[in-house]
Coordinates of C-alpha atoms and ligand atoms in Angstrom, one line a residue:
X136 CA -0.2 -0.2 -0.1
X137 CA 1.5 3.1 -0.8
X138 CA 0.0 5.9 0.5
X139 CA -0.5 9.6 -1.6
X140 CA 1.8 11.7 0.6
X141 CA 4.9 8.3 -0.7
X142 CA 3.6 9.3 -3.9
X143 CA 3.6 13.4 -3.5
X144 CA 7.0 12.7 -2.5
X145 CA 8.0 10.8 -5.9
X146 CA 7.3 14.1 -7.4
X147 CA 8.4 16.7 -5.4
X148 CA 11.6 15.1 -5.3
X149 CA 11.7 14.5 -9.3
X150 CA 10.9 18.2 -9.3
X151 CA 13.9 19.6 -7.3
X152 CA 16.2 17.3 -9.6
X153 CA 15.3 18.5 -12.7
X154 CA 15.6 22.2 -10.6
X155 CA 19.2 21.7 -9.8
X156 CA 20.3 20.6 -13.4
X157 CA 18.2 23.0 -14.8
X158 CA 15.9 21.6 -16.6
X159 CA 12.8 23.1 -18.2
X160 CA 10.4 25.4 -15.8
X161 CA 7.1 23.2 -17.0
X162 CA 8.6 20.4 -16.3
X163 CA 9.2 20.9 -12.8
X164 CA 5.5 22.6 -12.6
X165 CA 3.7 20.1 -14.0
X166 CA 5.5 18.0 -11.7
X167 CA 5.6 20.2 -8.7
X168 CA 1.4 20.2 -9.4
X169 CA 1.0 17.0 -9.4
X170 CA 2.8 16.3 -6.5
X171 CA 0.4 19.7 -4.7
X172 CA -3.2 17.2 -6.0
X173 CA -2.0 13.9 -5.2
X174 CA -1.1 14.7 -1.1
X175 CA -4.1 17.7 -1.1
X176 CA -6.6 14.6 -3.8
X177 CA -9.0 12.6 -1.1
X178 CA -8.9 8.8 -2.3
X179 CA -6.3 6.6 -1.9
X180 CA -3.7 6.7 -6.0
X181 CA -2.9 3.1 -5.2
X182 CA -6.9 1.7 -4.6
X183 CA -8.6 3.5 -7.3
X184 CA -5.7 2.6 -9.3
X185 CA -6.0 -1.4 -8.2
X186 CA -9.5 -1.0 -8.9
X187 CA -9.0 0.5 -11.8
X188 CA -12.8 2.2 -11.8
X189 CA -11.2 5.1 -12.4
X190 CA -9.8 6.7 -15.2
X191 CA -5.8 9.5 -13.3
X192 CA -6.6 11.5 -16.4
X193 CA -9.4 12.8 -15.6
X194 CA -8.5 14.2 -12.1
X195 CA -7.3 18.2 -13.1
X196 CA -3.4 18.1 -12.8
X197 CA -3.0 14.9 -14.3
X198 CA -1.8 14.3 -18.0
X199 CA -0.4 10.8 -19.2
X200 CA 2.8 11.4 -18.1
X201 CA 1.7 11.5 -14.4
X202 CA -1.1 8.9 -14.5
X203 CA 1.9 6.9 -15.9
X204 CA 4.5 7.2 -13.3
X205 CA 1.8 6.8 -10.5
X206 CA 0.6 3.8 -12.4
X207 CA 4.7 3.0 -11.6
X208 CA 5.4 4.3 -8.2
X209 CA 1.7 2.1 -7.0
X210 CA 2.9 -1.0 -8.9
X211 CA 6.7 -0.5 -7.3
X212 CA 6.8 2.1 -5.1
X213 CA 9.4 3.7 -7.1
X214 CA 9.7 5.2 -11.2
X215 CA 12.4 4.7 -13.9
X216 CA 12.2 8.4 -14.5
X217 CA 13.3 9.4 -10.6
X218 CA 16.3 6.4 -10.4
X219 CA 17.3 8.1 -14.0
X220 CA 17.6 11.5 -13.3
X221 CA 18.9 10.5 -8.9
X222 CA 22.0 8.6 -11.6
X223 CA 22.7 12.0 -13.2
X224 CA 22.4 14.0 -9.6
X225 CA 23.4 13.0 -6.4
X226 CA 20.6 12.4 -4.5
X227 CA 21.6 13.8 -0.9
X228 CA 21.7 17.4 -2.9
X229 CA 18.4 17.4 -2.2
X230 CA 19.9 17.6 1.8
X231 CA 21.9 20.8 0.3
X232 CA 18.2 22.1 -0.8
X233 CA 16.6 22.8 2.7
X234 CA 18.7 24.1 4.2
X235 CA 17.3 28.1 4.6
X236 CA 18.4 30.1 1.6
X237 CA 19.8 27.7 -0.5
X238 CA 18.0 27.0 -3.2
X239 CA 18.6 24.8 -6.5
X240 CA 20.6 27.6 -7.8
X241 CA 23.0 27.9 -5.4
X242 CA 23.2 24.5 -4.3
X243 CA 23.5 23.5 -8.9
X244 CA 26.2 26.4 -8.1
X245 CA 27.7 24.0 -5.3
X246 CA 27.9 21.0 -6.3
X247 CA 29.4 21.9 -9.8
X248 CA 31.7 24.3 -9.4
X249 CA 33.0 23.4 -5.6
X250 CA 32.1 20.1 -6.1
X251 CA 29.7 20.0 -3.0
X252 CA 27.3 17.1 -1.9
X253 CA 27.2 16.4 0.8
X254 CA 25.5 18.7 3.7
X255 CA 29.2 18.8 5.6
X256 CA 30.8 19.6 2.7
X257 CA 28.3 22.5 2.6
X258 CA 29.2 22.6 6.6
X259 CA 33.3 22.8 5.7
X260 CA 32.8 25.2 3.7
X261 CA 30.9 27.8 5.1
X262 CA 33.5 27.6 8.1
X263 CA 36.0 27.9 6.2
X264 CA 34.1 31.1 4.9
X265 CA 34.6 29.8 1.5
X266 CA 30.9 30.2 0.3
X267 CA 30.8 33.4 0.8
X268 CA 32.8 34.3 -2.9
X269 CA 30.4 32.8 -4.7
X270 CA 27.9 34.8 -7.2
X271 CA 24.7 35.6 -5.5
X272 CA 26.1 34.7 -1.7
X273 CA 28.4 36.6 0.7
X274 CA 28.7 37.1 4.0
X275 CA 25.6 37.1 4.9
X276 CA 24.0 34.3 3.6
X277 CA 26.8 32.0 4.4
X278 CA 26.0 32.9 8.2
X279 CA 22.2 31.9 6.9
X280 CA 23.9 29.0 6.0
X281 CA 25.7 28.0 9.0
X282 CA 22.8 28.4 11.4
X283 CA 20.4 26.5 10.0
X284 CA 22.6 23.7 10.0
X285 CA 22.8 23.8 13.6
X286 CA 19.4 23.8 13.6
X287 CA 19.4 20.9 11.4
X288 CA 21.3 19.2 14.1
X289 CA 19.3 19.7 16.9
X290 CA 17.1 18.0 15.7
X291 CA 18.0 15.9 13.7
X292 CA 16.9 11.9 13.8
X293 CA 13.6 13.2 15.7
X294 CA 10.1 13.5 14.0
X295 CA 7.5 15.7 13.6
X296 CA 4.2 14.3 15.9
X297 CA 2.3 13.5 12.4
X298 CA 4.2 11.8 10.3
X299 CA 4.4 9.6 13.2
X300 CA 1.7 8.5 14.0
X301 CA 0.6 8.1 10.9
X302 CA 3.2 5.3 11.3
X303 CA 1.9 4.4 13.9
X304 CA -1.5 4.2 13.5
X305 CA -0.7 2.2 9.3
X306 CA 1.1 -0.2 11.6
X307 CA -0.9 -1.0 14.2
X308 CA -3.5 -1.7 11.0
X309 CA -1.1 -3.8 10.1
X310 CA -0.6 -5.3 12.6
X311 CA -5.0 -6.1 12.7
X312 CA -5.2 -3.3 15.4
X313 CA -7.8 -0.8 15.9
X314 CA -5.9 1.6 17.0
X315 CA -7.1 3.6 20.4
X316 CA -5.6 5.0 23.0
X317 CA -7.8 2.8 25.7
X318 CA -5.9 -0.9 25.1
X319 CA -9.6 -3.2 26.2
X320 CA -11.4 -5.8 25.3
X321 CA -12.9 -4.5 23.0
X322 CA -10.2 -3.2 20.9
X323 CA -8.3 -7.4 20.0
X324 CA -8.2 -8.4 16.8
X325 CA -7.3 -11.8 15.5
X326 CA -4.1 -11.9 13.6
X327 CA -2.0 -14.2 12.0
X328 CA -5.1 -17.1 14.5
X329 CA -3.8 -14.6 17.9
X330 CA -5.6 -12.6 19.6
X331 CA -3.5 -9.4 21.2
X332 CA -4.0 -5.6 21.7
X333 CA -1.1 -3.2 20.7
X334 CA -1.0 0.6 21.8
X335 CA 1.1 3.5 21.9
X336 CA 3.7 4.5 24.5
X337 CA 6.2 7.3 25.2
X338 CA 5.9 10.3 24.0
X339 CA 3.9 9.7 21.5
X340 CA 1.6 9.1 23.5
X341 CA 1.8 12.4 25.2
X342 CA 2.0 13.7 21.9
X343 CA 5.6 16.0 22.6
X344 CA 5.8 17.6 19.5
X345 CA 8.7 16.6 18.0
X346 CA 9.3 12.4 18.6
X347 CA 12.5 10.6 18.5
X348 CA 10.7 7.0 18.1
X349 CA 7.7 5.3 18.0
X350 CA 7.4 3.2 21.5
X351 CA 4.4 0.1 21.0
X352 CA 3.3 -2.6 24.0
X353 CA 1.9 -5.4 23.2
X354 CA -0.2 -8.1 24.5
X355 CA -1.3 -11.2 24.3
X356 CA -0.7 -14.5 23.4
X357 CA 2.1 -15.8 21.4
X358 CA 2.9 -12.6 20.9
X359 CA 6.5 -13.8 18.8
X360 CA 3.9 -14.4 16.2
X361 CA 2.7 -10.4 16.0
X362 CA 6.7 -9.0 16.2
X363 CA 7.6 -11.9 13.5
X364 CA 4.7 -9.8 11.4
X365 CA 5.7 -6.3 12.4
X366 CA 8.8 -7.2 11.2
X367 CA 7.9 -8.4 7.5
X368 CA 5.9 -4.4 7.3
X369 CA 6.6 -3.5 4.0
X370 CA 7.9 0.1 5.4
X371 CA 10.5 -1.1 7.2
X372 CA 14.0 -0.9 6.3
X373 CA 15.8 -2.4 8.6
X374 CA 15.3 -5.1 11.3
X375 CA 17.6 -3.8 14.3
X376 CA 16.2 -6.2 16.6
X377 CA 14.2 -9.3 17.0
X378 CA 13.1 -11.9 19.9
X379 CA 10.3 -13.4 21.4
X380 CA 9.2 -10.6 23.0
X381 CA 11.2 -7.1 21.3
X382 CA 11.1 -6.1 17.5
X383 CA 12.9 -2.9 16.4
X384 CA 12.9 -1.8 12.9
X385 CA 14.3 1.5 11.0
X386 CA 10.6 2.3 8.3
X387 CA 12.6 4.3 5.3
X388 CA 11.4 7.7 6.9
X389 CA 14.3 7.1 9.0
X390 CA 11.4 6.8 11.9
X391 CA 12.8 4.2 14.6
X392 CA 10.1 1.9 15.7
X393 CA 10.2 -0.8 18.9
X394 CA 7.7 -3.0 19.6
X395 CA 7.7 -5.1 23.0
X396 CA 5.3 -7.7 24.3
X397 CA 4.6 -7.8 27.5
X398 CA 1.7 -9.8 30.5
X399 CA -1.9 -8.9 30.4
X400 CA -0.9 -8.9 34.3
X401 CA 1.8 -5.8 34.0
X402 CA 0.2 -4.3 30.9
X403 CA -1.6 -0.5 32.4
X404 CA 2.9 -0.6 34.7
X405 CA 4.4 -1.6 31.7
X406 CA 1.9 1.6 29.9
X407 CA 3.4 3.5 32.6
X408 CA 6.7 2.8 32.6
X409 CA 7.3 3.1 28.7
X410 CA 5.1 6.1 27.9
X411 CA 7.6 8.1 30.3
X412 CA 8.5 10.8 30.9
X413 CA 11.9 9.1 32.5
X414 CA 11.6 12.7 34.5
X415 CA 8.1 11.8 35.5
X416 CA 9.2 8.3 36.6
X417 CA 11.7 9.3 37.9
X418 CA 9.8 11.8 40.0
X419 CA 6.9 9.0 40.4
X420 CA 9.5 6.0 41.5
X421 CA 10.9 8.3 44.2
X422 CA 7.2 9.0 46.0
X423 CA 6.3 5.0 45.5
X424 CA 9.2 4.5 47.2
X425 CA 8.5 6.8 50.1
X426 CA 5.5 5.2 50.7
X427 CA 7.1 1.2 51.0
X428 CA 6.7 0.2 47.2
X429 CA 8.9 -0.7 44.3
X430 CA 8.1 0.3 40.6
X431 CA 8.8 -1.0 37.6
X432 CA 7.4 -2.3 34.2
X433 CA 5.8 -5.2 35.8
X434 CA 4.4 -3.4 38.8
X435 CA 3.9 -1.8 42.0
X436 CA 4.8 -3.7 44.4
X437 CA 4.8 -3.5 48.4
X438 CA 8.0 -3.7 50.7
X439 CA 8.3 -4.9 53.4
X440 CA 11.1 -2.8 56.5
X441 CA 14.0 -4.5 55.1
X442 CA 13.8 -3.5 52.0
X443 CA 13.1 -7.1 50.3
X444 CA 10.8 -9.5 50.2
X445 CA 8.5 -8.0 47.3
X446 CA 4.3 -8.2 47.2
X447 CA 3.1 -7.1 43.7
X448 CA -0.4 -4.3 44.4
X449 CA -1.1 -2.9 41.0
X450 CA -0.1 -3.0 37.4
X451 CA -2.9 -4.3 35.1
X452 CA -4.2 -0.8 34.9
X453 CA -2.2 2.4 34.7
X454 CA -5.3 4.0 37.2
X455 CA -5.1 1.5 40.1
X456 CA -0.9 2.2 39.5
X457 CA -2.2 6.4 39.8
X458 CA -5.0 5.5 42.5
X459 CA -2.6 3.4 45.2
X460 CA 0.2 5.9 45.0
X461 CA -2.5 7.9 46.3
X462 CA -3.1 10.7 43.2
X463 CA -5.7 10.9 40.7
X464 CA -5.1 10.1 37.4
X465 CA -2.3 11.4 35.6
X466 CA -3.7 12.4 31.3
X467 CA -0.5 11.4 29.2
X468 CA 0.4 14.7 27.8
X469 CA 0.6 16.5 31.5
X470 CA 3.2 13.7 32.5
X471 CA 6.4 16.1 32.1
X472 CA 7.8 17.0 35.7
X473 CA 6.0 20.1 35.6
X474 CA 4.1 19.9 38.5
X475 CA 1.9 17.7 37.7
X476 CA 2.3 15.1 40.6
X477 CA 2.0 17.8 43.1
X478 CA -1.5 19.0 41.7
X479 CA -2.5 14.9 41.1
X480 CA -1.7 14.6 44.4
X481 CA -4.4 17.8 46.1
X482 CA -6.6 16.4 42.9
X483 CA -5.6 19.7 41.5
X484 CA -5.5 18.7 37.7
X485 CA -7.0 20.5 35.1
X486 CA -10.0 19.3 33.2
X487 CA -7.8 18.9 30.1
X488 CA -9.5 20.5 26.7
X489 CA -11.1 17.5 24.2
X490 CA -11.4 17.4 20.4
X491 CA -15.2 17.4 20.8
X492 CA -15.2 20.7 23.0
X493 CA -14.0 22.8 19.6
X494 CA -16.7 24.1 17.9
X495 CA -15.0 26.6 15.2
X496 CA -11.7 26.6 13.0
X497 CA -10.9 30.9 12.6
X498 CA -7.9 30.2 10.1
X499 CA -7.9 28.4 6.7
X500 CA -7.1 28.8 2.6
X501 CA -8.9 28.7 -0.8
X502 CA -8.0 28.7 -3.9
X503 CA -8.3 32.3 -3.8
X504 CA -4.7 32.2 -2.3
X505 CA -2.9 29.6 -1.0
X506 CA -5.3 26.5 -0.7
X507 CA -6.2 23.2 -2.6
X508 CA -10.2 23.5 -1.8
X509 CA -12.0 25.5 -3.2
X510 CA -15.2 28.2 -1.0
X511 CA -17.0 26.0 -1.0
X512 CA -15.6 22.8 -0.2
X513 CA -13.6 24.1 2.3
X514 CA -17.7 24.8 3.6
X515 CA -18.7 21.4 3.5
X516 CA -15.8 19.9 4.8
X517 CA -15.8 21.6 7.9
X518 CA -20.1 20.8 8.6
X519 CA -19.2 17.5 6.8
X520 CA -16.7 17.2 10.6
X521 CA -19.2 19.3 12.3
X522 CA -18.0 22.9 13.3
X523 CA -20.7 25.3 13.6
X524 CA -18.7 28.5 12.6
X525 CA -15.5 28.9 10.2
X526 CA -13.5 32.0 9.4
X527 CA -11.6 32.3 5.6
X528 CA -8.7 33.8 6.4
X529 CA -7.0 33.8 3.0
X530 CA -4.1 36.4 2.7
X531 CA -3.1 39.4 1.9
X532 CA -1.7 41.6 -0.6
X533 CA 1.9 41.9 0.4
X534 CA 2.6 37.9 1.3
X535 CA 3.1 37.2 -3.4
X536 CA 4.2 34.3 -3.1
X537 CA 0.4 33.0 -2.1
X538 CA -0.9 35.2 -4.5
X539 CA -2.5 37.8 -1.9
X540 CA -5.7 39.6 -2.2
X541 CA -5.9 43.3 -1.9
X542 CA -8.8 45.0 -1.2
X543 CA -10.9 44.2 -4.7
X544 CA -10.7 40.7 -4.4
X545 CA -11.6 40.0 -0.9
X546 CA -14.3 42.9 -1.3
X547 CA -15.6 40.2 -4.0
X548 CA -14.7 37.2 -1.2
X549 CA -16.6 38.7 1.4
X550 CA -19.9 38.4 -1.4
X551 CA -19.4 35.5 -2.8
X552 CA -19.5 34.1 1.5
X553 CA -22.0 36.1 1.9
X554 CA -24.1 34.0 -1.2
X555 CA -22.8 30.8 0.1
X556 CA -24.1 31.2 3.9
X557 CA -27.6 31.1 2.3
X558 CA -27.7 27.3 2.1
X559 CA -26.5 26.4 5.2
X560 CA -28.3 27.1 8.4
X561 CA -25.6 24.8 10.1
X562 CA -22.7 26.8 9.9
X563 CA -21.3 30.3 10.5
X564 CA -18.8 30.8 7.4
X565 CA -17.7 34.1 8.9
X566 CA -15.7 36.9 6.7
X567 CA -12.4 37.1 7.4
X568 CA -8.1 38.2 6.5
X569 CA -5.2 36.2 7.6
X570 CA -3.8 40.5 6.8
X571 CA -0.1 40.6 7.3
X572 CA 2.1 42.3 9.6
X573 CA 4.6 44.9 7.6
X574 CA 7.4 45.3 8.4
X575 CA 7.4 48.1 10.3
X576 CA 3.1 47.3 12.6
X577 CA 0.7 48.2 9.5
X578 CA -1.6 46.4 8.3
X579 CA -1.9 45.0 4.1
X580 CA -5.1 45.8 4.6
X581 CA -7.4 49.3 4.8
X582 CA -9.6 49.9 7.5
X583 CA -12.5 50.8 5.0
X584 CA -12.4 47.1 3.9
X585 CA -11.5 45.6 7.5
X586 CA -14.1 47.1 8.8
X587 CA -16.3 45.0 7.3
X588 CA -14.9 41.6 8.4
X589 CA -16.5 39.8 11.1
X590 CA -12.4 38.8 11.9
X591 CA -9.1 39.7 11.7
X592 CA -6.7 37.6 11.8
X593 CA -2.9 39.5 11.9
X594 CA 0.6 37.8 10.8
X595 CA 3.7 37.5 9.9
X596 CA 5.5 36.5 7.4
X597 CA 7.8 38.7 6.6
X598 CA 11.1 40.7 8.5
X599 CA 12.5 37.4 10.9
X600 CA 15.3 38.8 11.4
X601 CA 14.6 42.2 13.8
X602 CA 15.3 42.4 16.7
X603 CA 13.1 42.0 20.1
X604 CA 13.0 46.0 20.2
X605 CA 12.0 46.4 16.6
X606 CA 9.1 43.4 16.8
X607 CA 7.8 44.6 19.8
X608 CA 7.1 47.3 19.1
X609 CA 5.8 45.7 15.1
X610 CA 3.2 44.6 17.1
X611 CA 2.3 46.8 19.6
X612 CA 1.0 49.2 16.8
X613 CA -0.9 46.4 14.9
X614 CA -2.3 45.3 17.7
X615 CA -4.0 48.7 18.7
X616 CA -5.6 48.6 15.3
X617 CA -8.9 48.5 16.5
X618 CA -10.0 45.3 13.6
X619 CA -7.6 42.8 14.9
X620 CA -8.7 40.2 16.6
X621 CA -6.5 37.3 17.1
X622 CA -2.5 36.9 16.4
X623 CA -2.1 33.5 14.4
X624 CA 1.5 31.5 14.8
X625 CA 2.8 34.0 17.1
X626 CA 6.1 32.9 17.1
X627 CA 7.0 31.8 13.3
X628 CA 9.0 29.4 13.9
X629 CA 9.2 26.0 12.0
X630 CA 9.8 22.6 13.6
X631 CA 13.4 22.0 11.7
X632 CA 13.4 24.2 9.8
X633 CA 13.4 27.9 10.9
X634 CA 13.6 29.3 14.6
X635 CA 11.3 31.6 16.4
X636 CA 11.8 35.5 15.5
X637 CA 12.4 37.3 18.9
X638 CA 9.6 37.5 20.2
X639 CA 9.2 38.2 24.0
X640 CA 6.9 35.7 25.1
X641 CA 6.0 38.1 28.3
X642 CA 5.2 41.0 26.6
X643 CA 3.9 39.8 24.0
X644 CA 1.1 38.4 26.5
X645 CA 0.5 41.9 27.6
X646 CA 0.0 43.5 24.8
X647 CA -2.7 40.7 24.1
X648 CA -4.2 41.0 27.0
X649 CA -4.0 45.3 27.1
X650 CA -6.0 45.2 23.3
X651 CA -7.8 41.9 23.8
X652 CA -6.4 40.3 21.2
X653 CA -6.4 36.3 20.9
X654 CA -3.8 33.7 20.6
X655 CA -3.7 31.1 18.2
X656 CA -2.1 27.9 18.7
X657 CA -2.0 27.2 15.4
X658 CA -2.8 23.2 14.9
X659 CA 0.2 22.8 11.4
X660 CA 2.8 19.8 12.7
X661 CA 5.0 22.3 11.9
X662 CA 4.3 24.9 13.7
X663 CA 2.3 24.1 17.3
X664 CA 2.3 27.7 17.9
X665 CA 2.8 28.6 20.9
X666 CA 3.7 25.8 21.8
X667 CA 2.9 24.1 25.0
X668 CA 4.9 26.2 27.1
X669 CA 4.3 29.3 27.1
X670 CA 0.6 28.3 26.4
X671 CA 1.0 27.1 29.9
X672 CA 1.0 31.3 30.7
X673 CA -2.7 31.6 29.5
X674 CA -5.0 30.8 32.1
X675 CA -2.8 32.6 33.4
X676 CA -2.5 36.0 33.1
X677 CA -5.8 35.6 30.9
X678 CA -5.6 35.6 27.9
X679 CA -8.2 33.3 25.3
X680 CA -6.5 31.3 23.1
X681 CA -8.3 29.7 20.0
X682 CA -6.7 27.0 18.2
X683 CA -6.7 26.6 14.8
X684 CA -5.8 25.0 11.8
X685 CA -4.5 27.5 8.8
X686 CA -5.7 24.4 6.9
X687 CA -4.4 24.6 3.6
X688 CA -6.1 21.9 1.5
X689 CA -9.5 19.8 3.5
X690 CA -7.8 16.9 5.0
X691 CA -5.6 20.0 6.9
X692 CA -9.3 20.3 9.0
X693 CA -8.1 17.2 10.9
X694 CA -5.2 18.7 12.2
X695 CA -7.1 19.8 14.6
X696 CA -6.1 16.9 17.0
X697 CA -2.8 18.2 17.3
X698 CA -2.6 21.8 18.1
X699 CA -5.6 20.0 21.1
X700 CA -2.9 17.4 22.3
X701 CA -0.5 20.1 22.0
X702 CA -3.3 22.5 24.3
X703 CA -3.3 19.6 27.4
X704 CA 0.2 19.8 27.3
X705 CA 0.3 23.5 28.5
X706 CA -3.1 21.7 30.9
X707 CA -5.6 24.1 28.7
X708 CA -9.3 23.5 30.1
X709 CA -11.8 24.2 27.3
X710 CA -12.9 27.6 29.2
X711 CA -9.5 29.2 27.9
X712 CA -10.2 28.2 24.9
X713 CA -12.6 31.0 22.9
X714 CA -13.6 28.1 19.9
X715 CA -15.2 25.9 22.4
X716 CA -17.6 28.7 23.1
X717 CA -21.6 28.2 21.4
X718 CA -20.8 31.0 18.9
X719 CA -22.8 34.3 20.0
X720 CA -20.5 34.2 22.6
X721 CA -17.3 33.8 21.3
X722 CA -17.9 36.7 19.6
X723 CA -18.3 38.1 22.4
X724 CA -14.8 37.2 23.4
X725 CA -12.9 37.7 20.8
X726 CA -15.1 42.1 20.3
X727 CA -12.4 44.3 21.7
X728 CA -15.7 46.2 23.2
Ligands
DGT951 P1 11.6 10.4 22.8 O1 11.2 8.1 22.1 O2 13.2 11.2 22.7 O3 11.1 10.7 22.0 O4 11.5 9.9 24.2 P2 10.1 9.2 25.0 O5 9.7 9.4 25.7 O6 9.6 8.0 23.3 O7 11.6 8.6 24.9 P3 12.3 7.2 25.4 O8 11.8 5.4 23.2 O9 13.6 6.5 25.1 O10 11.8 6.0 26.2 C1 10.6 5.7 26.3 C2 9.5 5.6 27.8 O11 11.1 5.0 28.1 C3 10.1 6.8 28.2 O12 9.2 7.8 28.1 C4 10.8 6.8 29.9 C5 10.8 4.9 29.5 N1 12.8 4.8 30.2 C6 13.6 4.4 29.7 N2 14.7 4.3 29.7 C7 14.4 5.3 31.4 C8 14.9 5.2 32.3 O13 16.5 5.2 31.9 N3 14.0 5.4 33.4 C9 13.4 5.1 33.8 N4 12.5 5.6 34.4 N5 11.7 5.4 32.8 C10 12.9 5.3 31.0
CA952 CA1 9.8 7.1 22.2
CA953 CA1 12.0 3.8 22.8
ZN954 ZN1 -2.5 31.0 7.3

């Protein structure tokens, strides 16, 4: 089974390789376009090809050549054109192209003139001050490239939460287990003649923003058969360990998956242990010892005065372990030893927000700018997900790469939304914008159009190099515009790619409070911005949070789950999040009067 993302990835790589080669721009664009179409297409191409009932060329953006390659990729996992290109252009150049400030032209230049093949080669040249001499580069860009290499190192070996979750779900499906939080009898599935439960643990269960490796636990009879099947998963690149109680593999994506078999009697103890975090476990073990217990992945045991003679006390479920330790059950997202054990002791843990609490999504794009779905399609998709209100927030003119809108185009969109709204009484579509905050803090659209909108979202997409002082002045000027309601992706960081701009979080919260601007928790997996630690300050300082998806395609509306998990990591309850409220209350919360 090849998923759409993998097919799109091949096309992206072909486009990148062609670009480094200096190929025909039209050809390059057709591959980029195909990648985009495949990536956002709602049905699985693998299924379409295998069923053979749909003519792929009837899909807009897919011609004869691309259709042929999709079939080839579905059949073999790769295509000849891709392999041939990799014979001409080293694949390692693709990693160089991912560095900030390095485009295809620079990559080609480095390769052809300086015989550079790897990121390490680039690092050596930059450190020696030899990059700045190349045409089109200078001291500044050399510095930027070095920084980007440092950033990459910091994250190397880790993966986005979304990627790890997708991989884990795919493996659980393959093993025949139902993905889910609770390892209950209901989730047992018959596979290879074995009844078993499987459940993810580790940082994935805690929903950290990046994941080192995925830890899965299985329990049941003859788990060794499950492990035998696990190591044969089609996405496996290499098997790192294969025994009776443990299997460990590295996938082609570089992600490592550990699978451990545990006894049913110890499932709760194992789940608690392998969910971590390590810091949480250390603190919990200290508490257990003070209470006359020892705890490990097999259970909670009572210890006599000499520290010997252990008696099994609990371990079948996590709940009974926390109970015996006189603690409230601690949700996995809180297990970071950031005060959760103390709060659980006092029975004062927050009632964390849940996905079902969220009623609206206040940040999304359409084909009018850089989205892949039309206004109508986005509304339908939001309705289908049970949302009660959404805001359409396309980009504004100064974001040219996203085909941002000027006043005239936005006026047309306002009319289109009014017209569309008449068809629906079960969803409210707010007229909105994601208005750029210009370098000096002015907004990218005049008040005359902003005042016609229901929701003005503002954000920073340029001049990331400003000093803290400049960024904060810029924000204060923007927030002082009375139409501004929500500040999107407040720090601008992109995981693995770009650090935050120089925003001072304490001052940001103060500004948000002063001007009654809500702060966004952006649910895009590479943003998750504000992050867990920053979010925790919001209720303390009385600033409402809005969780939005910033969707650029209909399926991205599902990213809401990552936003909610991150909010939970930030100890947030439904009452701290404006878009858990019914529409009218929500409008009151975000209004500034
Ligand atoms: P990751 O994989 O880096 O994203 O983070 P985790 O938390 O998944 O860490 P991992 O995979 O090394 O280990 C999974 C869990 O196993 C971890 O969260 C807690 C537990 N664990 C691992 N090593 C130790 C240890 O030395 N002591 C204790 N108490 N627990 C450990
Ligand atoms: Ca892990
Ligand atoms: Ca692990
Ligand atoms: Zn956006």
